[in-house]
Every structure is written in structure tokens, then in C-alpha cells.
Coordinates of C-alpha atoms (C1' of nucleotides) in Angstrom, one line a residue:
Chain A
X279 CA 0.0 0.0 0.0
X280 CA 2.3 2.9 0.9
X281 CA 4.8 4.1 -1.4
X282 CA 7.6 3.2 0.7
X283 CA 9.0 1.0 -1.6
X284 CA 6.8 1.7 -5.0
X285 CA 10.3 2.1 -6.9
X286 CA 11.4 -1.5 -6.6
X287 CA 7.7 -2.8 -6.8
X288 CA 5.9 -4.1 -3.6
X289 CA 7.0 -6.9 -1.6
X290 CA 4.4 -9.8 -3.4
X291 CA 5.5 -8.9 -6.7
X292 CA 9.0 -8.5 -5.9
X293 CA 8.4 -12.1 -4.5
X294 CA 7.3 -13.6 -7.8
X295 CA 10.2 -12.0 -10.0
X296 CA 13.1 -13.3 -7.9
X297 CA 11.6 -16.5 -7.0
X298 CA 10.9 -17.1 -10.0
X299 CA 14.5 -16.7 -11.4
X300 CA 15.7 -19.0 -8.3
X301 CA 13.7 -21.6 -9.7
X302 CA 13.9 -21.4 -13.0
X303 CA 18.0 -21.9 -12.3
X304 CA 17.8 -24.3 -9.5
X305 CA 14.6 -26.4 -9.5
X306 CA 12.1 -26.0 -6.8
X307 CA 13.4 -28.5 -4.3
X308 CA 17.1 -26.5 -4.3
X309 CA 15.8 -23.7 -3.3
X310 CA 14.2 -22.5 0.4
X311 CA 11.5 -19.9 0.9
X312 CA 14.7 -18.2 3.1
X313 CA 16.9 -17.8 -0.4
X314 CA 13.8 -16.2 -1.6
X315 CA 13.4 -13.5 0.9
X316 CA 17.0 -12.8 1.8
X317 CA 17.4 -12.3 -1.8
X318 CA 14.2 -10.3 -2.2
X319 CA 15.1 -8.3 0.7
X320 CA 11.8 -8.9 2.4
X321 CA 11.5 -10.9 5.9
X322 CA 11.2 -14.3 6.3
X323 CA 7.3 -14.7 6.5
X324 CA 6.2 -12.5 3.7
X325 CA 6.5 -16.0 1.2
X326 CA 3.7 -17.6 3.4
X327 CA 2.0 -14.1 4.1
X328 CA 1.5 -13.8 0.2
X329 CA 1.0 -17.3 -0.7
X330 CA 0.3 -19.4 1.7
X331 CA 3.0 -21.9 1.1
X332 CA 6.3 -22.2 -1.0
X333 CA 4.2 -24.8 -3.3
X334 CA 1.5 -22.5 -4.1
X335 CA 3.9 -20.0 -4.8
X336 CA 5.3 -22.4 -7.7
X337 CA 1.5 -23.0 -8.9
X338 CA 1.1 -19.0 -9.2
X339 CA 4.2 -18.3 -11.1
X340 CA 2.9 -21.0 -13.6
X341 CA -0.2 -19.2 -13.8
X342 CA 1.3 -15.9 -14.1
X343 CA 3.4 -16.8 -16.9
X344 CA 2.0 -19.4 -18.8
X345 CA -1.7 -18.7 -19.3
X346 CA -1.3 -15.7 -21.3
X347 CA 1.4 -17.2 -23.3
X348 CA -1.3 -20.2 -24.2
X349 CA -3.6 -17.3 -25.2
X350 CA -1.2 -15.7 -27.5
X351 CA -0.6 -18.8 -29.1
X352 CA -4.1 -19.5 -29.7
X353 CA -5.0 -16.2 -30.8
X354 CA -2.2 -16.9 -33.4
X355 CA -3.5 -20.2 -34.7
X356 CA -7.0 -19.0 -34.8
X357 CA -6.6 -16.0 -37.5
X358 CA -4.5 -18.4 -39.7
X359 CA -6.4 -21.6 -39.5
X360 CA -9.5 -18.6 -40.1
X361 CA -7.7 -17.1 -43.2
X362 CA -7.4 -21.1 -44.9
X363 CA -10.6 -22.3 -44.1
X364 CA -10.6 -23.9 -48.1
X365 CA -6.6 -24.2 -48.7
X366 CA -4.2 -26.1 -46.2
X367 CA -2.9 -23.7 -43.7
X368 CA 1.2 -22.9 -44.4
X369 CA 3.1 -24.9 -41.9
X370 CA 6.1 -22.1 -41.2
X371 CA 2.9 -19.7 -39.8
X372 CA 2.0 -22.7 -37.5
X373 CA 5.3 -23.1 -36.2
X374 CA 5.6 -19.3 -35.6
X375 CA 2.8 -18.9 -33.8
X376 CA 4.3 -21.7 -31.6
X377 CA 8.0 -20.2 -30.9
X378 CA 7.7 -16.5 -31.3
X379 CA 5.6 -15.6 -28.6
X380 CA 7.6 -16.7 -26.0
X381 CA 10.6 -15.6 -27.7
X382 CA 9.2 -12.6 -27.8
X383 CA 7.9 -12.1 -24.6
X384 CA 11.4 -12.9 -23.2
X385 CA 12.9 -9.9 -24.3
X386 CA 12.9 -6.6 -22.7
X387 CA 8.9 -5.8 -20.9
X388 CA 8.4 -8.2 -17.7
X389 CA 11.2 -9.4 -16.4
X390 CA 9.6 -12.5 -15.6
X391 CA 8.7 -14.1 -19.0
X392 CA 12.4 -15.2 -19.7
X393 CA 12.4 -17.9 -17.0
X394 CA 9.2 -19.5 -18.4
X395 CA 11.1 -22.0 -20.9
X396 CA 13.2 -22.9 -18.2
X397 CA 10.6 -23.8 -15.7
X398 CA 8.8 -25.8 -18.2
X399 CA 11.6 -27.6 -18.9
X400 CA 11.8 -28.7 -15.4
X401 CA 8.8 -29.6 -15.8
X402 CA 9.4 -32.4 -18.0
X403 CA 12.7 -33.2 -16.2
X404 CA 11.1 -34.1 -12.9
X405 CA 8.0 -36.3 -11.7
X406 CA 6.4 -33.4 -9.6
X407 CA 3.1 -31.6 -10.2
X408 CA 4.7 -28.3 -10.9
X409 CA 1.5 -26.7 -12.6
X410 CA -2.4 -26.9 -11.2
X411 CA -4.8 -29.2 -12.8
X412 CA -6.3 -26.8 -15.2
X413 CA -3.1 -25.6 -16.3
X414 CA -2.0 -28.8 -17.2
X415 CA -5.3 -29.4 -18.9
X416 CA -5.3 -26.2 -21.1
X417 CA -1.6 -27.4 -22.1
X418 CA -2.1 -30.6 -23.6
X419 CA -5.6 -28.7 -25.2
X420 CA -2.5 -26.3 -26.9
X421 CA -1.1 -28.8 -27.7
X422 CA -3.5 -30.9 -29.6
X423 CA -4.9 -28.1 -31.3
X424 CA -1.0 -27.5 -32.6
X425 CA -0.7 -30.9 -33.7
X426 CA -3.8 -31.3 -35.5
X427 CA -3.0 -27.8 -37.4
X428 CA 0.6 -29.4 -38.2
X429 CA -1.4 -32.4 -39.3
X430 CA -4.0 -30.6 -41.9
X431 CA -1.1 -28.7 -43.1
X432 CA 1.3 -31.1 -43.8
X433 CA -0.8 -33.6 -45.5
X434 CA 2.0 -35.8 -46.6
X435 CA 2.9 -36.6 -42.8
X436 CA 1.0 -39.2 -41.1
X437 CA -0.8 -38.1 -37.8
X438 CA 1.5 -40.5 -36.1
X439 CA 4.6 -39.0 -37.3
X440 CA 3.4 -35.6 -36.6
X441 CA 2.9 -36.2 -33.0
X442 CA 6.7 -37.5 -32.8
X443 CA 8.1 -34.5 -34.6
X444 CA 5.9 -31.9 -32.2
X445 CA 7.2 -33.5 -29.5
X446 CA 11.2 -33.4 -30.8
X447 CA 10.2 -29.6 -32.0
X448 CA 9.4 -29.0 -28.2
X449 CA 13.0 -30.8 -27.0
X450 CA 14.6 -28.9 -29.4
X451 CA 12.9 -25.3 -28.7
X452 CA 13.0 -25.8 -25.1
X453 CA 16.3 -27.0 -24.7
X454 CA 17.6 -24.1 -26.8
X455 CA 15.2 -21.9 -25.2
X456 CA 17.3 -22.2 -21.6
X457 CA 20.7 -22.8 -22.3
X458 CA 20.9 -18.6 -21.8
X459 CA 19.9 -19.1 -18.0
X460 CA 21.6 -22.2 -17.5
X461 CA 24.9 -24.3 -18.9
X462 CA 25.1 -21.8 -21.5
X463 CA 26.9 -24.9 -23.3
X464 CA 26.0 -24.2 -27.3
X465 CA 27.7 -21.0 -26.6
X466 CA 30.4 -22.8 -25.5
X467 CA 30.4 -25.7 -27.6
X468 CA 30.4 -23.4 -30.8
X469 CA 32.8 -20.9 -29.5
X470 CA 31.0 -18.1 -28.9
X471 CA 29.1 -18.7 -32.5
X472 CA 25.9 -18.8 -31.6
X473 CA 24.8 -15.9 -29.6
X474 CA 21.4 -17.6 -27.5
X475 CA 20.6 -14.2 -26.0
X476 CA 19.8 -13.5 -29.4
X477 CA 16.0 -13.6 -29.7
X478 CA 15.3 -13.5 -33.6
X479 CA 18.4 -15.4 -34.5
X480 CA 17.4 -18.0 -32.6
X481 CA 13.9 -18.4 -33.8
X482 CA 15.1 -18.2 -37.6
X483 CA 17.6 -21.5 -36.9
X484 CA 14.4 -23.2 -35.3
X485 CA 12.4 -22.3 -37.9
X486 CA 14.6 -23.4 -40.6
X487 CA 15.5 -26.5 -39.0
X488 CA 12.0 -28.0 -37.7
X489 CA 10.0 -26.9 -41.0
X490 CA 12.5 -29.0 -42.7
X491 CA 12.3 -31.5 -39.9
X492 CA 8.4 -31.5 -39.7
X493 CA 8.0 -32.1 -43.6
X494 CA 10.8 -34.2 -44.5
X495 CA 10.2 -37.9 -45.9
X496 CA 8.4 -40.7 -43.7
X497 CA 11.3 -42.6 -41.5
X498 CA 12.1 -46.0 -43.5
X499 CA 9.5 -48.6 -41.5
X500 CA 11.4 -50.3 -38.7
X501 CA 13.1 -53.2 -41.0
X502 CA 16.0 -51.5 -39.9
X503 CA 19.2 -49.9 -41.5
X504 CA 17.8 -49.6 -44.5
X505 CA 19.2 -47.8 -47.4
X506 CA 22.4 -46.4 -47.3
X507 CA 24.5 -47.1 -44.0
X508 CA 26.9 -49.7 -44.0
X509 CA 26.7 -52.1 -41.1
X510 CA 28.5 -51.0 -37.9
X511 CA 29.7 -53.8 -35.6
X512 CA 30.2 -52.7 -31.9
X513 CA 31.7 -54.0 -28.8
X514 CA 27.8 -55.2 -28.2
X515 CA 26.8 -56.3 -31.3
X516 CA 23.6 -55.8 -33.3
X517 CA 22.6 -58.6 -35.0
X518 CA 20.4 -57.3 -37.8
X519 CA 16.5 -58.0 -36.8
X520 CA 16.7 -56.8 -33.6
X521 CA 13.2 -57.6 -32.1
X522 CA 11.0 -54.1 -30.9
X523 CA 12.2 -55.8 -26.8
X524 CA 10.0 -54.6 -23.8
X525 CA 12.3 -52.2 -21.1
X526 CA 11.6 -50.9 -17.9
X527 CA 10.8 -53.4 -15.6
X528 CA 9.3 -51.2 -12.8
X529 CA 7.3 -48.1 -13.2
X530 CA 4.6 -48.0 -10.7
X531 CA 2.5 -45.3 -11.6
X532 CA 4.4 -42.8 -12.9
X533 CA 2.6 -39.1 -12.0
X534 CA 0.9 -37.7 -15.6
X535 CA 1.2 -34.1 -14.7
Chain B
X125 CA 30.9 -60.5 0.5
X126 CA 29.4 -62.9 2.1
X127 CA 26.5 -64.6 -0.4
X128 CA 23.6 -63.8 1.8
X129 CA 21.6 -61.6 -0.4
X130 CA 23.5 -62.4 -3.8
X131 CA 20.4 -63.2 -5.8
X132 CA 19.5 -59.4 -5.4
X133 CA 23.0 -58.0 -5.9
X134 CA 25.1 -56.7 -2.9
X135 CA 24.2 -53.5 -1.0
X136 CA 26.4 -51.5 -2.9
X137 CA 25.1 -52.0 -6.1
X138 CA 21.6 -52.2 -4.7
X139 CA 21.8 -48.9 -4.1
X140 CA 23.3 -47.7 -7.3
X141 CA 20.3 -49.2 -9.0
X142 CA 17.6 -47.6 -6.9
X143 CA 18.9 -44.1 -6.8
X144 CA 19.6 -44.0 -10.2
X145 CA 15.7 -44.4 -10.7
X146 CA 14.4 -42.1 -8.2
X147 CA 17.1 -39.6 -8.8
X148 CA 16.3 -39.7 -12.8
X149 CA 12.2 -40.2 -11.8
X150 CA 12.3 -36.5 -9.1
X151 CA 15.9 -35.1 -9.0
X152 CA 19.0 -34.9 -7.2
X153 CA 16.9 -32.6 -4.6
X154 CA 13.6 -34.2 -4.2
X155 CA 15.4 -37.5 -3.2
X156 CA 16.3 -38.2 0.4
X157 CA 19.0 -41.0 1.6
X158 CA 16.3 -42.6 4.0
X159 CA 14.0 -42.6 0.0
X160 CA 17.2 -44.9 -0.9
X161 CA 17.9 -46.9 1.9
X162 CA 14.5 -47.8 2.7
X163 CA 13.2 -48.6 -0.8
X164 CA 17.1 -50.4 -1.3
X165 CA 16.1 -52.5 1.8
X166 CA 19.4 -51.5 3.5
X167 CA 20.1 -49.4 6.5
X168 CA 20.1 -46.0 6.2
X169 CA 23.9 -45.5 7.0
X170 CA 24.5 -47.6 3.7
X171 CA 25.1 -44.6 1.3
X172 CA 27.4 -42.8 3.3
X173 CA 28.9 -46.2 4.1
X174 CA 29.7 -46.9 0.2
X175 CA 29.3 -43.9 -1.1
X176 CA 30.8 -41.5 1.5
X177 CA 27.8 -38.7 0.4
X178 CA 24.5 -38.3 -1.3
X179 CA 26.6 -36.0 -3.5
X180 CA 29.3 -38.6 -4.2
X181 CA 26.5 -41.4 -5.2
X182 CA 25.3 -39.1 -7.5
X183 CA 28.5 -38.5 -9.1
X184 CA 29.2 -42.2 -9.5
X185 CA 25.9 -42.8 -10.8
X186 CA 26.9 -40.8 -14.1
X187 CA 29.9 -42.4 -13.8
X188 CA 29.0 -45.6 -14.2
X189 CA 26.5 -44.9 -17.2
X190 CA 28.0 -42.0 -18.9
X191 CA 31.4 -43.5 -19.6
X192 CA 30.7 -47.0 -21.3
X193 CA 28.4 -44.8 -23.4
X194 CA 30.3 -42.0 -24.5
X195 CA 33.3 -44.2 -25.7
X196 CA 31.0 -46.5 -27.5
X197 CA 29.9 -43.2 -29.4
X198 CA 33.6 -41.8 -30.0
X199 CA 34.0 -46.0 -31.7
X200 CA 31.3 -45.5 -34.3
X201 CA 32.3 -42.2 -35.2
X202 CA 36.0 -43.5 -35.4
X203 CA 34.9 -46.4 -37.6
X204 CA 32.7 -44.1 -39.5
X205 CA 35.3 -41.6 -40.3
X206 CA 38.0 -44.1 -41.1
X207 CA 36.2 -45.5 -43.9
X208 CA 35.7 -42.2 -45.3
X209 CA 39.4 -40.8 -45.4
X210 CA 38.8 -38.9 -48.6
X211 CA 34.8 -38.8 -49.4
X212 CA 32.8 -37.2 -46.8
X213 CA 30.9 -39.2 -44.1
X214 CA 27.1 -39.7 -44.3
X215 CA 25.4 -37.5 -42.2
X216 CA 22.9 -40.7 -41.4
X217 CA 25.2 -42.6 -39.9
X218 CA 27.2 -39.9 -37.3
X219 CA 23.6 -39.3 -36.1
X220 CA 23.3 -43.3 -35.7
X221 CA 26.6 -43.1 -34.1
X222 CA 24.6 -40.1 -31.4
X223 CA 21.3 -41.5 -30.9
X224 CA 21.7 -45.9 -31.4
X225 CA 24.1 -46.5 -28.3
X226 CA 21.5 -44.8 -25.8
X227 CA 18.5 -46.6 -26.9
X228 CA 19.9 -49.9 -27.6
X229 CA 21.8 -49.8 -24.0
X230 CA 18.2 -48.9 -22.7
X231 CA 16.6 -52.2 -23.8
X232 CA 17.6 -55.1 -21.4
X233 CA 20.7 -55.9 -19.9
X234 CA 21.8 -53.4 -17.1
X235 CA 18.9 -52.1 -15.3
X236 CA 20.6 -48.6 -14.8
X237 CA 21.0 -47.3 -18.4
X238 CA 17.3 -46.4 -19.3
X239 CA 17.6 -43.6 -16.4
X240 CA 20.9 -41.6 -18.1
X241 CA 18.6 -39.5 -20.6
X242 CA 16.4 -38.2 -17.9
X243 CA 19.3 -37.5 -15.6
X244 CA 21.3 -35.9 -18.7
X245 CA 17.8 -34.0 -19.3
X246 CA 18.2 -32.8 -15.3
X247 CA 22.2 -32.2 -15.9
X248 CA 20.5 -29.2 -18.4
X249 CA 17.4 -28.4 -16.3
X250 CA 19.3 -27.4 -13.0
X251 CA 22.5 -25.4 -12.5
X252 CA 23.6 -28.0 -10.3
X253 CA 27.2 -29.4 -10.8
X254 CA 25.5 -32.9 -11.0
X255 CA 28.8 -34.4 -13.2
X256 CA 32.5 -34.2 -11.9
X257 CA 34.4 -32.0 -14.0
X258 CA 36.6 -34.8 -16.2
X259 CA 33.2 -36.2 -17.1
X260 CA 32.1 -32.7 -18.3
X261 CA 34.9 -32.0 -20.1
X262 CA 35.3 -35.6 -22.0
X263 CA 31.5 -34.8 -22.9
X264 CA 31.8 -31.2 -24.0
X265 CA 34.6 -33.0 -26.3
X266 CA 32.7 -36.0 -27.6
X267 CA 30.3 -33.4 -28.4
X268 CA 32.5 -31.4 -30.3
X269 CA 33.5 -34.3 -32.3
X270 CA 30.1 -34.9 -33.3
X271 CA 29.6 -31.5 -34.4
X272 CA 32.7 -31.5 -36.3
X273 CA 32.0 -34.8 -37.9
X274 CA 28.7 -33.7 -38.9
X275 CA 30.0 -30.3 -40.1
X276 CA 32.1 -32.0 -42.7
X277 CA 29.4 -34.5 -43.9
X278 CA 26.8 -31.6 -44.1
X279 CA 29.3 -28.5 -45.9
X280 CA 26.5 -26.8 -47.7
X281 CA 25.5 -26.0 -43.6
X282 CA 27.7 -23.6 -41.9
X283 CA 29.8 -24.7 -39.0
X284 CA 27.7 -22.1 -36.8
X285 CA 23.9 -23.7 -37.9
X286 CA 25.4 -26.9 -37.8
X287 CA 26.1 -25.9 -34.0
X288 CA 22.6 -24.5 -33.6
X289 CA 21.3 -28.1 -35.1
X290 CA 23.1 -30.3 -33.5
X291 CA 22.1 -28.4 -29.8
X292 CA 18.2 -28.8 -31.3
X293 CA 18.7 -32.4 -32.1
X294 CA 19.8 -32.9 -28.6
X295 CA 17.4 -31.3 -27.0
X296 CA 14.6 -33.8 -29.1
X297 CA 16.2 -36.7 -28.7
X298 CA 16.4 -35.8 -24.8
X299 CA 12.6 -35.1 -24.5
X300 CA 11.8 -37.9 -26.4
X301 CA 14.0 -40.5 -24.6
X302 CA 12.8 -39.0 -21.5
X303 CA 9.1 -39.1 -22.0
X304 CA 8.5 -42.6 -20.7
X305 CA 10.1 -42.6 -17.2
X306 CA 8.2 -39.5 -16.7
X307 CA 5.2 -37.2 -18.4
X308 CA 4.4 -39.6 -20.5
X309 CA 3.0 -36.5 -22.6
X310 CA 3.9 -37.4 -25.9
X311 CA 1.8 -40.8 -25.5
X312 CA -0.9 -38.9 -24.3
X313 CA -1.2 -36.4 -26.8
X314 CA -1.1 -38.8 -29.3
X315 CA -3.7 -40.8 -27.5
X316 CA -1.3 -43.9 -27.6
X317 CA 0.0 -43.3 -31.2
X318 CA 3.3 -43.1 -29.8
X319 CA 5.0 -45.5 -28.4
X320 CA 8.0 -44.7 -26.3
X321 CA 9.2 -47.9 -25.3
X322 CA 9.6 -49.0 -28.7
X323 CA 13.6 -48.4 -28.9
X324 CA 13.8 -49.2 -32.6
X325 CA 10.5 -47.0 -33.7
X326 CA 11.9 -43.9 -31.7
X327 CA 15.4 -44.4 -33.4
X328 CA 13.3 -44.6 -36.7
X329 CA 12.0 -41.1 -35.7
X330 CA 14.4 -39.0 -34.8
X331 CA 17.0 -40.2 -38.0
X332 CA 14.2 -39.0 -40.6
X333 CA 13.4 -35.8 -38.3
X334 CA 16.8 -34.9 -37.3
X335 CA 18.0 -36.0 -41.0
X336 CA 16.2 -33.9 -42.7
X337 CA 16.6 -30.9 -40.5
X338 CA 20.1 -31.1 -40.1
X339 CA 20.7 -30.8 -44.0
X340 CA 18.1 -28.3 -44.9
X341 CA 18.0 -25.0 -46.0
X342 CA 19.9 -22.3 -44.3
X343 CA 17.4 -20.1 -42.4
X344 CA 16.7 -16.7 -43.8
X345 CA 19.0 -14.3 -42.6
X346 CA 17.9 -11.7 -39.6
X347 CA 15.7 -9.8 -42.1
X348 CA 12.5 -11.2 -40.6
X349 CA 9.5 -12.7 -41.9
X350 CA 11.1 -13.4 -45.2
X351 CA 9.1 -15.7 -48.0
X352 CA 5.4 -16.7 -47.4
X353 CA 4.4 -15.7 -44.2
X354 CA 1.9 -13.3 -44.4
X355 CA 2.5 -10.8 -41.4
X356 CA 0.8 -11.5 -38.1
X357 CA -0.4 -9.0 -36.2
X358 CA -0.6 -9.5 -32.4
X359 CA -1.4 -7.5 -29.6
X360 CA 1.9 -6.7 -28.5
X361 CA 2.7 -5.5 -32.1
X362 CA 5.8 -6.6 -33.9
X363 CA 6.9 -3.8 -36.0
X364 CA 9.2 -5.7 -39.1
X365 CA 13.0 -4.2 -38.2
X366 CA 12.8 -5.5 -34.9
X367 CA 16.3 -4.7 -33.4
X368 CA 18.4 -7.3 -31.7
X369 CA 17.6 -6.5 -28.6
X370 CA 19.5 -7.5 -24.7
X371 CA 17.8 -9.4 -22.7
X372 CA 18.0 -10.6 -18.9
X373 CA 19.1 -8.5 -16.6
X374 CA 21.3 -10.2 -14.1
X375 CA 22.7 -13.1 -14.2
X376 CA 26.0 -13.3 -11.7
X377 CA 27.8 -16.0 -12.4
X378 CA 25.8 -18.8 -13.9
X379 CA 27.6 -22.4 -13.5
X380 CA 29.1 -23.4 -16.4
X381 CA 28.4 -27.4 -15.4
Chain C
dG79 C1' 29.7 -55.5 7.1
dT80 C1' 25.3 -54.2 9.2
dC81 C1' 22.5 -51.7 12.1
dT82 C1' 20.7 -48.2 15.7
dA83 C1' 21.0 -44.0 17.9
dT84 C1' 22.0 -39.5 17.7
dA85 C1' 24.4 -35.2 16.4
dA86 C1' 24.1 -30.9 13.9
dT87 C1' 21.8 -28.4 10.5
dT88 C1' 18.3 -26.7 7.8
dG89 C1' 13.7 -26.9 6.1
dG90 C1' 8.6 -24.8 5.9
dA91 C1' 5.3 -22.5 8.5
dT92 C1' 3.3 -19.7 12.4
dA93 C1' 2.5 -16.6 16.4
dG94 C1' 2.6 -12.3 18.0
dA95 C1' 4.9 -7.7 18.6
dC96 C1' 5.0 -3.4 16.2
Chain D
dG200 C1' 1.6 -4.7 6.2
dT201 C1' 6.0 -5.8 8.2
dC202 C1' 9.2 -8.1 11.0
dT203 C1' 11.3 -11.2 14.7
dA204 C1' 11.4 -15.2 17.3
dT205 C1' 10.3 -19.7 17.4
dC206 C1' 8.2 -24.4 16.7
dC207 C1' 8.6 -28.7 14.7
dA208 C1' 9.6 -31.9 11.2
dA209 C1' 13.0 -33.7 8.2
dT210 C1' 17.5 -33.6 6.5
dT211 C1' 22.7 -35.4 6.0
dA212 C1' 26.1 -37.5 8.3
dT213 C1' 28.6 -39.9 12.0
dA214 C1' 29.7 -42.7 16.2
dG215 C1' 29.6 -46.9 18.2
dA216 C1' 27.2 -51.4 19.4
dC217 C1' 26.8 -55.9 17.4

DNA sequence: GTCTATAATTGGATAGAC
DNA sequence: GTCTATCCAATTATAGAC
């Protein structure tokens, strides 16, 4: 209420910016409501005082972030599946409307918005119920609608293979997505050639690579090592009809967030 | 030693086996050494008996899996670039060489290996020094290799998309591989289309995917929104020169892992 | 080698002064 | 609204009996 501290932004919101940085770098479990609000500069009890609990903090920094991403997205999707209601939508358009908002949203504005990719990412990284119920239920809704655009608009693609390629498009966008905030290892790897703090650069090498990725020939039918590879013999060899084999032995019920 | 409980392994490797799961299932952090020793069936002084700390059992974990793996990698490639002294290697087979040796070591045998990719996935996901340092570098170097390698088979792609690819390939397969031990998303979304446990259909996958997006097109350069897109107009406008732009505001000193 | 008991620390959350 | 002091549960790690 008072303007004592109006410069920096009150204590709650001040809360959800840092907090949300120290997860997004460390996972939720690594860090304690304490490295919040030392770091915040607010006292120990404003975490609880705000939002009841450090979990429910988690849940609202989901909800903060993510929901109107989702809405961008399918504000996106809507006008062009509404401008080809005869022809087949144009895939590249699909797959902006999937990547640039959040590319765009990370830079400059809210400072929040560049951590999303990376809590989403831990996400998928650890069996915990990171985002409420409904969240999680308006994400795979996203989802489907993306791959069923994908689908109409890439005709030559079975549904089937389109669901594997969304699915690698998401690895490949998320995992590029947060190597800025965390291991910063392409930069490394390609010394210092590819800048990932560089927001259109980075979504014109993911659009180039997954609209070739996402329309590219069927994969050869799993009689395997088809065409052109020579066989490669290996310490454990690979005798040539290698039967599809069952794995994992014990899974018990593994949580579907 | 002694052959009391030798049908279910010794203590030691008991608990190698059990951590690796619930590390790879929740993380390093979520994980408790009482979770080990009481699912392990051991006493709870057990890990710090064998393994000295919680942090040293983690390191030996990726140890023991990383290793075998990565110098089973570094032998394809070898072979593969030996028999291609003058030509240039096939792009198909270096990404073989990548992706083959962790699915195959996931079917069967040792009941660790299906739990590397989702630790890996974690390794990315956390600024946690989860690896010891020789580890990191020998895989910062195999993964140079690769990159090299596939630089050379691919030389209509630049060194620094190849880079760029290569990071997005990585970040697929990861997801992918990753998928059944946790979210189970991808099977879900395509409402049991997908089948994640089937080694050979997921290798079948990712070669046509990351085949054809590895030896595409170059992306358009920096002037945006080049060919067919028609422009999109959303509410947080996008004007057509957007400018490079910074992004994040602090970052201290983020672990290069 | 295996186990129990316990040390020493840190975690989330709350009560109550101001 | 803000802050301090504090409770209580859970953590890693160790000491020492068997």
C-alpha cells in the first residue's frame, strides 16, 4: 500500500520475479523460501504471508506466466487456421505462432517471461506436479490443437509421425530456449558462435530446422538400416533383426502431470 | 561378501540401482538417503557407508552410465570416419553413431541405463554441478567431435547452424527418450499413437526428423519474416525491423556445469 | 559388514509484537 | 503490512554397538 517501496515494486510482486529466477535456475526443491526472501530483501514470513506456502507460490508463477502465453498462441492459430478455411494452412505460420511468442515475450517488458522455458523444462525433467490441474489441462488442449494444425497442413505426414516430430520440435525449442539461463553450453560448444541471447536469431535456426524436420520424408519402417549405412559392428553387437524388446521393468505409476 | 543376499546384488550395487531411478524419476533434490535406503532395503547409513555422500553417489551414478556410453559413441564415429578418409561421411550414420548406443543400451541388460537420458535431461534443467568436472569435459569433447564430424558430412550448412542443429537435435532426442520414465505426454497427446518404449520406432524417428533438419536449407538471414508468411499482427505488435535487442538483466555468475 | 542412535543443521510454516 | 522469534519436522552425516 504505501509508497515506501513503489520504486522496486511491492513486496508480493517482488516475491514472484526473484523467486521465480531462483527456480527457473535451480529447480524448486534446491531452493528454500529463506533464499527467496533474503534475496528479495523482504523478511522471512512474507512467502507464506503472500502465498500461503512455497508450493503454491510455484502453482502461481505457472499461472502468471503461462496462461497468457497459451492465449497468444491460440489467438495466433486461430486467424490463420481462419484465413485457410478452403486451402491447407502454411506450416512455417503454425510453427511461428508456436516459438515467437515466447521468444518474444522474453525480451525486454516483464522481467519475468524469460524464465518460463526454463521452468517448463523442469517440468518435464522431474516427476512433480509443478502446474495446477487446469493448467496442465489447457496445455495438452494447446497442444492438440498444434498438432492437428501441423497435421492438416502437412498432409504428406501421417498423424502419427506428426505427433513424434511436435514432441522433438518441443525438446529442441526448449532446450535451446534455456541454455541462456543455464549451462550456457552451445555457446560454448560453438565458441561463442551462436549468440542464445539473441531472440530472432534463434527463432530463424528453429524455424529453418523443424520446418524441414516436420515435412521431411516418412522414416524408413522399422526393418532396420535400410538404405544407405553400411553395417556397424560394436563391442555389443547388433545382429540385424533386432526384435521391438519390452524395457523398464518397474514403473509404478508414474505421476501424468 | 558374504552370499547372503546375492540373488539381489550386494548393498552396494543395490543402491546404485535404486537411486539411479528415483534420482532420474524426481531429481537430485527431491530424493532423500532414507527414499534410498528404505526402498534399497538397507540401513540408512548404507550410502554414506559406500558412497561416502549423497553428492558422491550421485556422481558415480553418471559415472558408471556415462562413460561405457560415451566411448562407445567416439568407436562409431571412429569407424565411420575411417572409412571415409577422402569422401565425406554420411550424415545418417554420425547421427546413428549419437542417438543408437543410448536406446539400444536402454533395452535389457543393465537395469541402470534407461535412467541416463532423464538425468542428462536434469544435468540441463538445474545449474547443479551434477557431473565431476573430467566427465564434463570428456563430454563437452565428444560433443564437439560430433559437431565437427557432422560439419564436414553436411558442408553446404555452416559450421555455426550446424552448432545450432546439432544443440536442437539434442534437445529432441532428450525429450523424447525422456518421455516414458516421466510425463508420459507425448503418449498422451497422441492418444497412444506413440510409443515410447519401442527403442527401434523412436530411433526410426528421430533419424528422418533430425536428418532432414540437419541438412536443410539455411534459415533466412535476420531480415525477418522473409518468403510466405503473411505478417501476423498480435497484440503486442511486432513492427518488421525488430532490433536485436538484450535481454536478462542479471545473471551473476551462472555455472558453467 | 550391518545396524541403531544421535548429532548438527536446515527446512517450511506460524504466532505475535510493532 | 512488516518483521522477529520460534516451533517442529526432516535432512545429512557420524559414532559406536553388534
Amino acid at each position: 500500500m504505501s509508497r515506501k517501496r513503489n520504486l522496486e515494486g511491492d513486496a508480493k510482486s517482488r516475491i514472484l520475479e526473484i523467486s521465480a529466477r531462483l527456480f527457473a535456475e535451480h529447480g524448486f526443491n534446491a531452493i528454500s523460501v529463506r533464499d527467496i526472501t533474503s534475496e528479495a530483501g523482504v523478511n522471512i514470513g512474507a512467502v507464506n504471508y503472500y502465498f500461503q506456502s512455497k508450493e503454491q507460490l510455484f502453482h502461481e508463477i505457472f499461472e502468471t506466466l503461462l496462461r497468457p502465453l497459451q492465449r497468444e498462441r491460440i489467438a495466433l492459430l486461430d486467424q490463420i487456421e481462419a484465413e485457410a478455411v478452403d486451402a491447407s494452412p502454411d506450416p512455417e505460420r503454425i510453427l511461428r505462432a508456436l516459438i515467437e511468442p515466447t521468444i518474444r515475450s522474453s525480451v525486454g517488458k516483464d522481467a519475468l517471461s524469460p524464465y518460463l522455458p526454463r521452468l517448463m523444462f523442469q517440468t518435464y525433467a522431474v516427476a512433480r506436479q509443478s502446474i495446477g490441474d487446469d493448467v496442465a489441462v489447457e496445455n495438452d488442449a494447446v497442444a492438440t490443437r498444434f498438432i492437428k494444425a501441423l497435421a492438416r497442413a502437412i498432409p504428406h505426414v501421417s498423424y502419427e509421425d506428426i505427433c513424434w516430430r511436435y514432441y522433438m520440435v518441443l525438446g529442441g525449442f526448449l532446450l535451446v530456449c534455456t541454455d541462456a539461463q543455464g549451462a550456457q553450453r552451445l555457446e560454448r560448444l560453438s565458441d561463442g558462435r551462436c549468440d542464445t541471447n539473441d531472440g530472432p536469431r534463434i527463432i530463424e535456426q528453429m524455424i529453418a530446422f523443424f520446418l524441414s524436420g516436420i515435412t521431411g520424408p516418412a522414416p524408413s519402417k522399422p526393418r532396420r538400416r535400410a538404405a544407405k549405412a553400411l553395417p556397424v559392428n560394436v563391442p555389443s553387437a547388433d545382429p540385424a533383426p533386432t526384435p521391438p524388446a519390452r524395457r523398464r521393468r518397474s514403473n509404478p505409476d508414474p505421476s501424468p502431470q
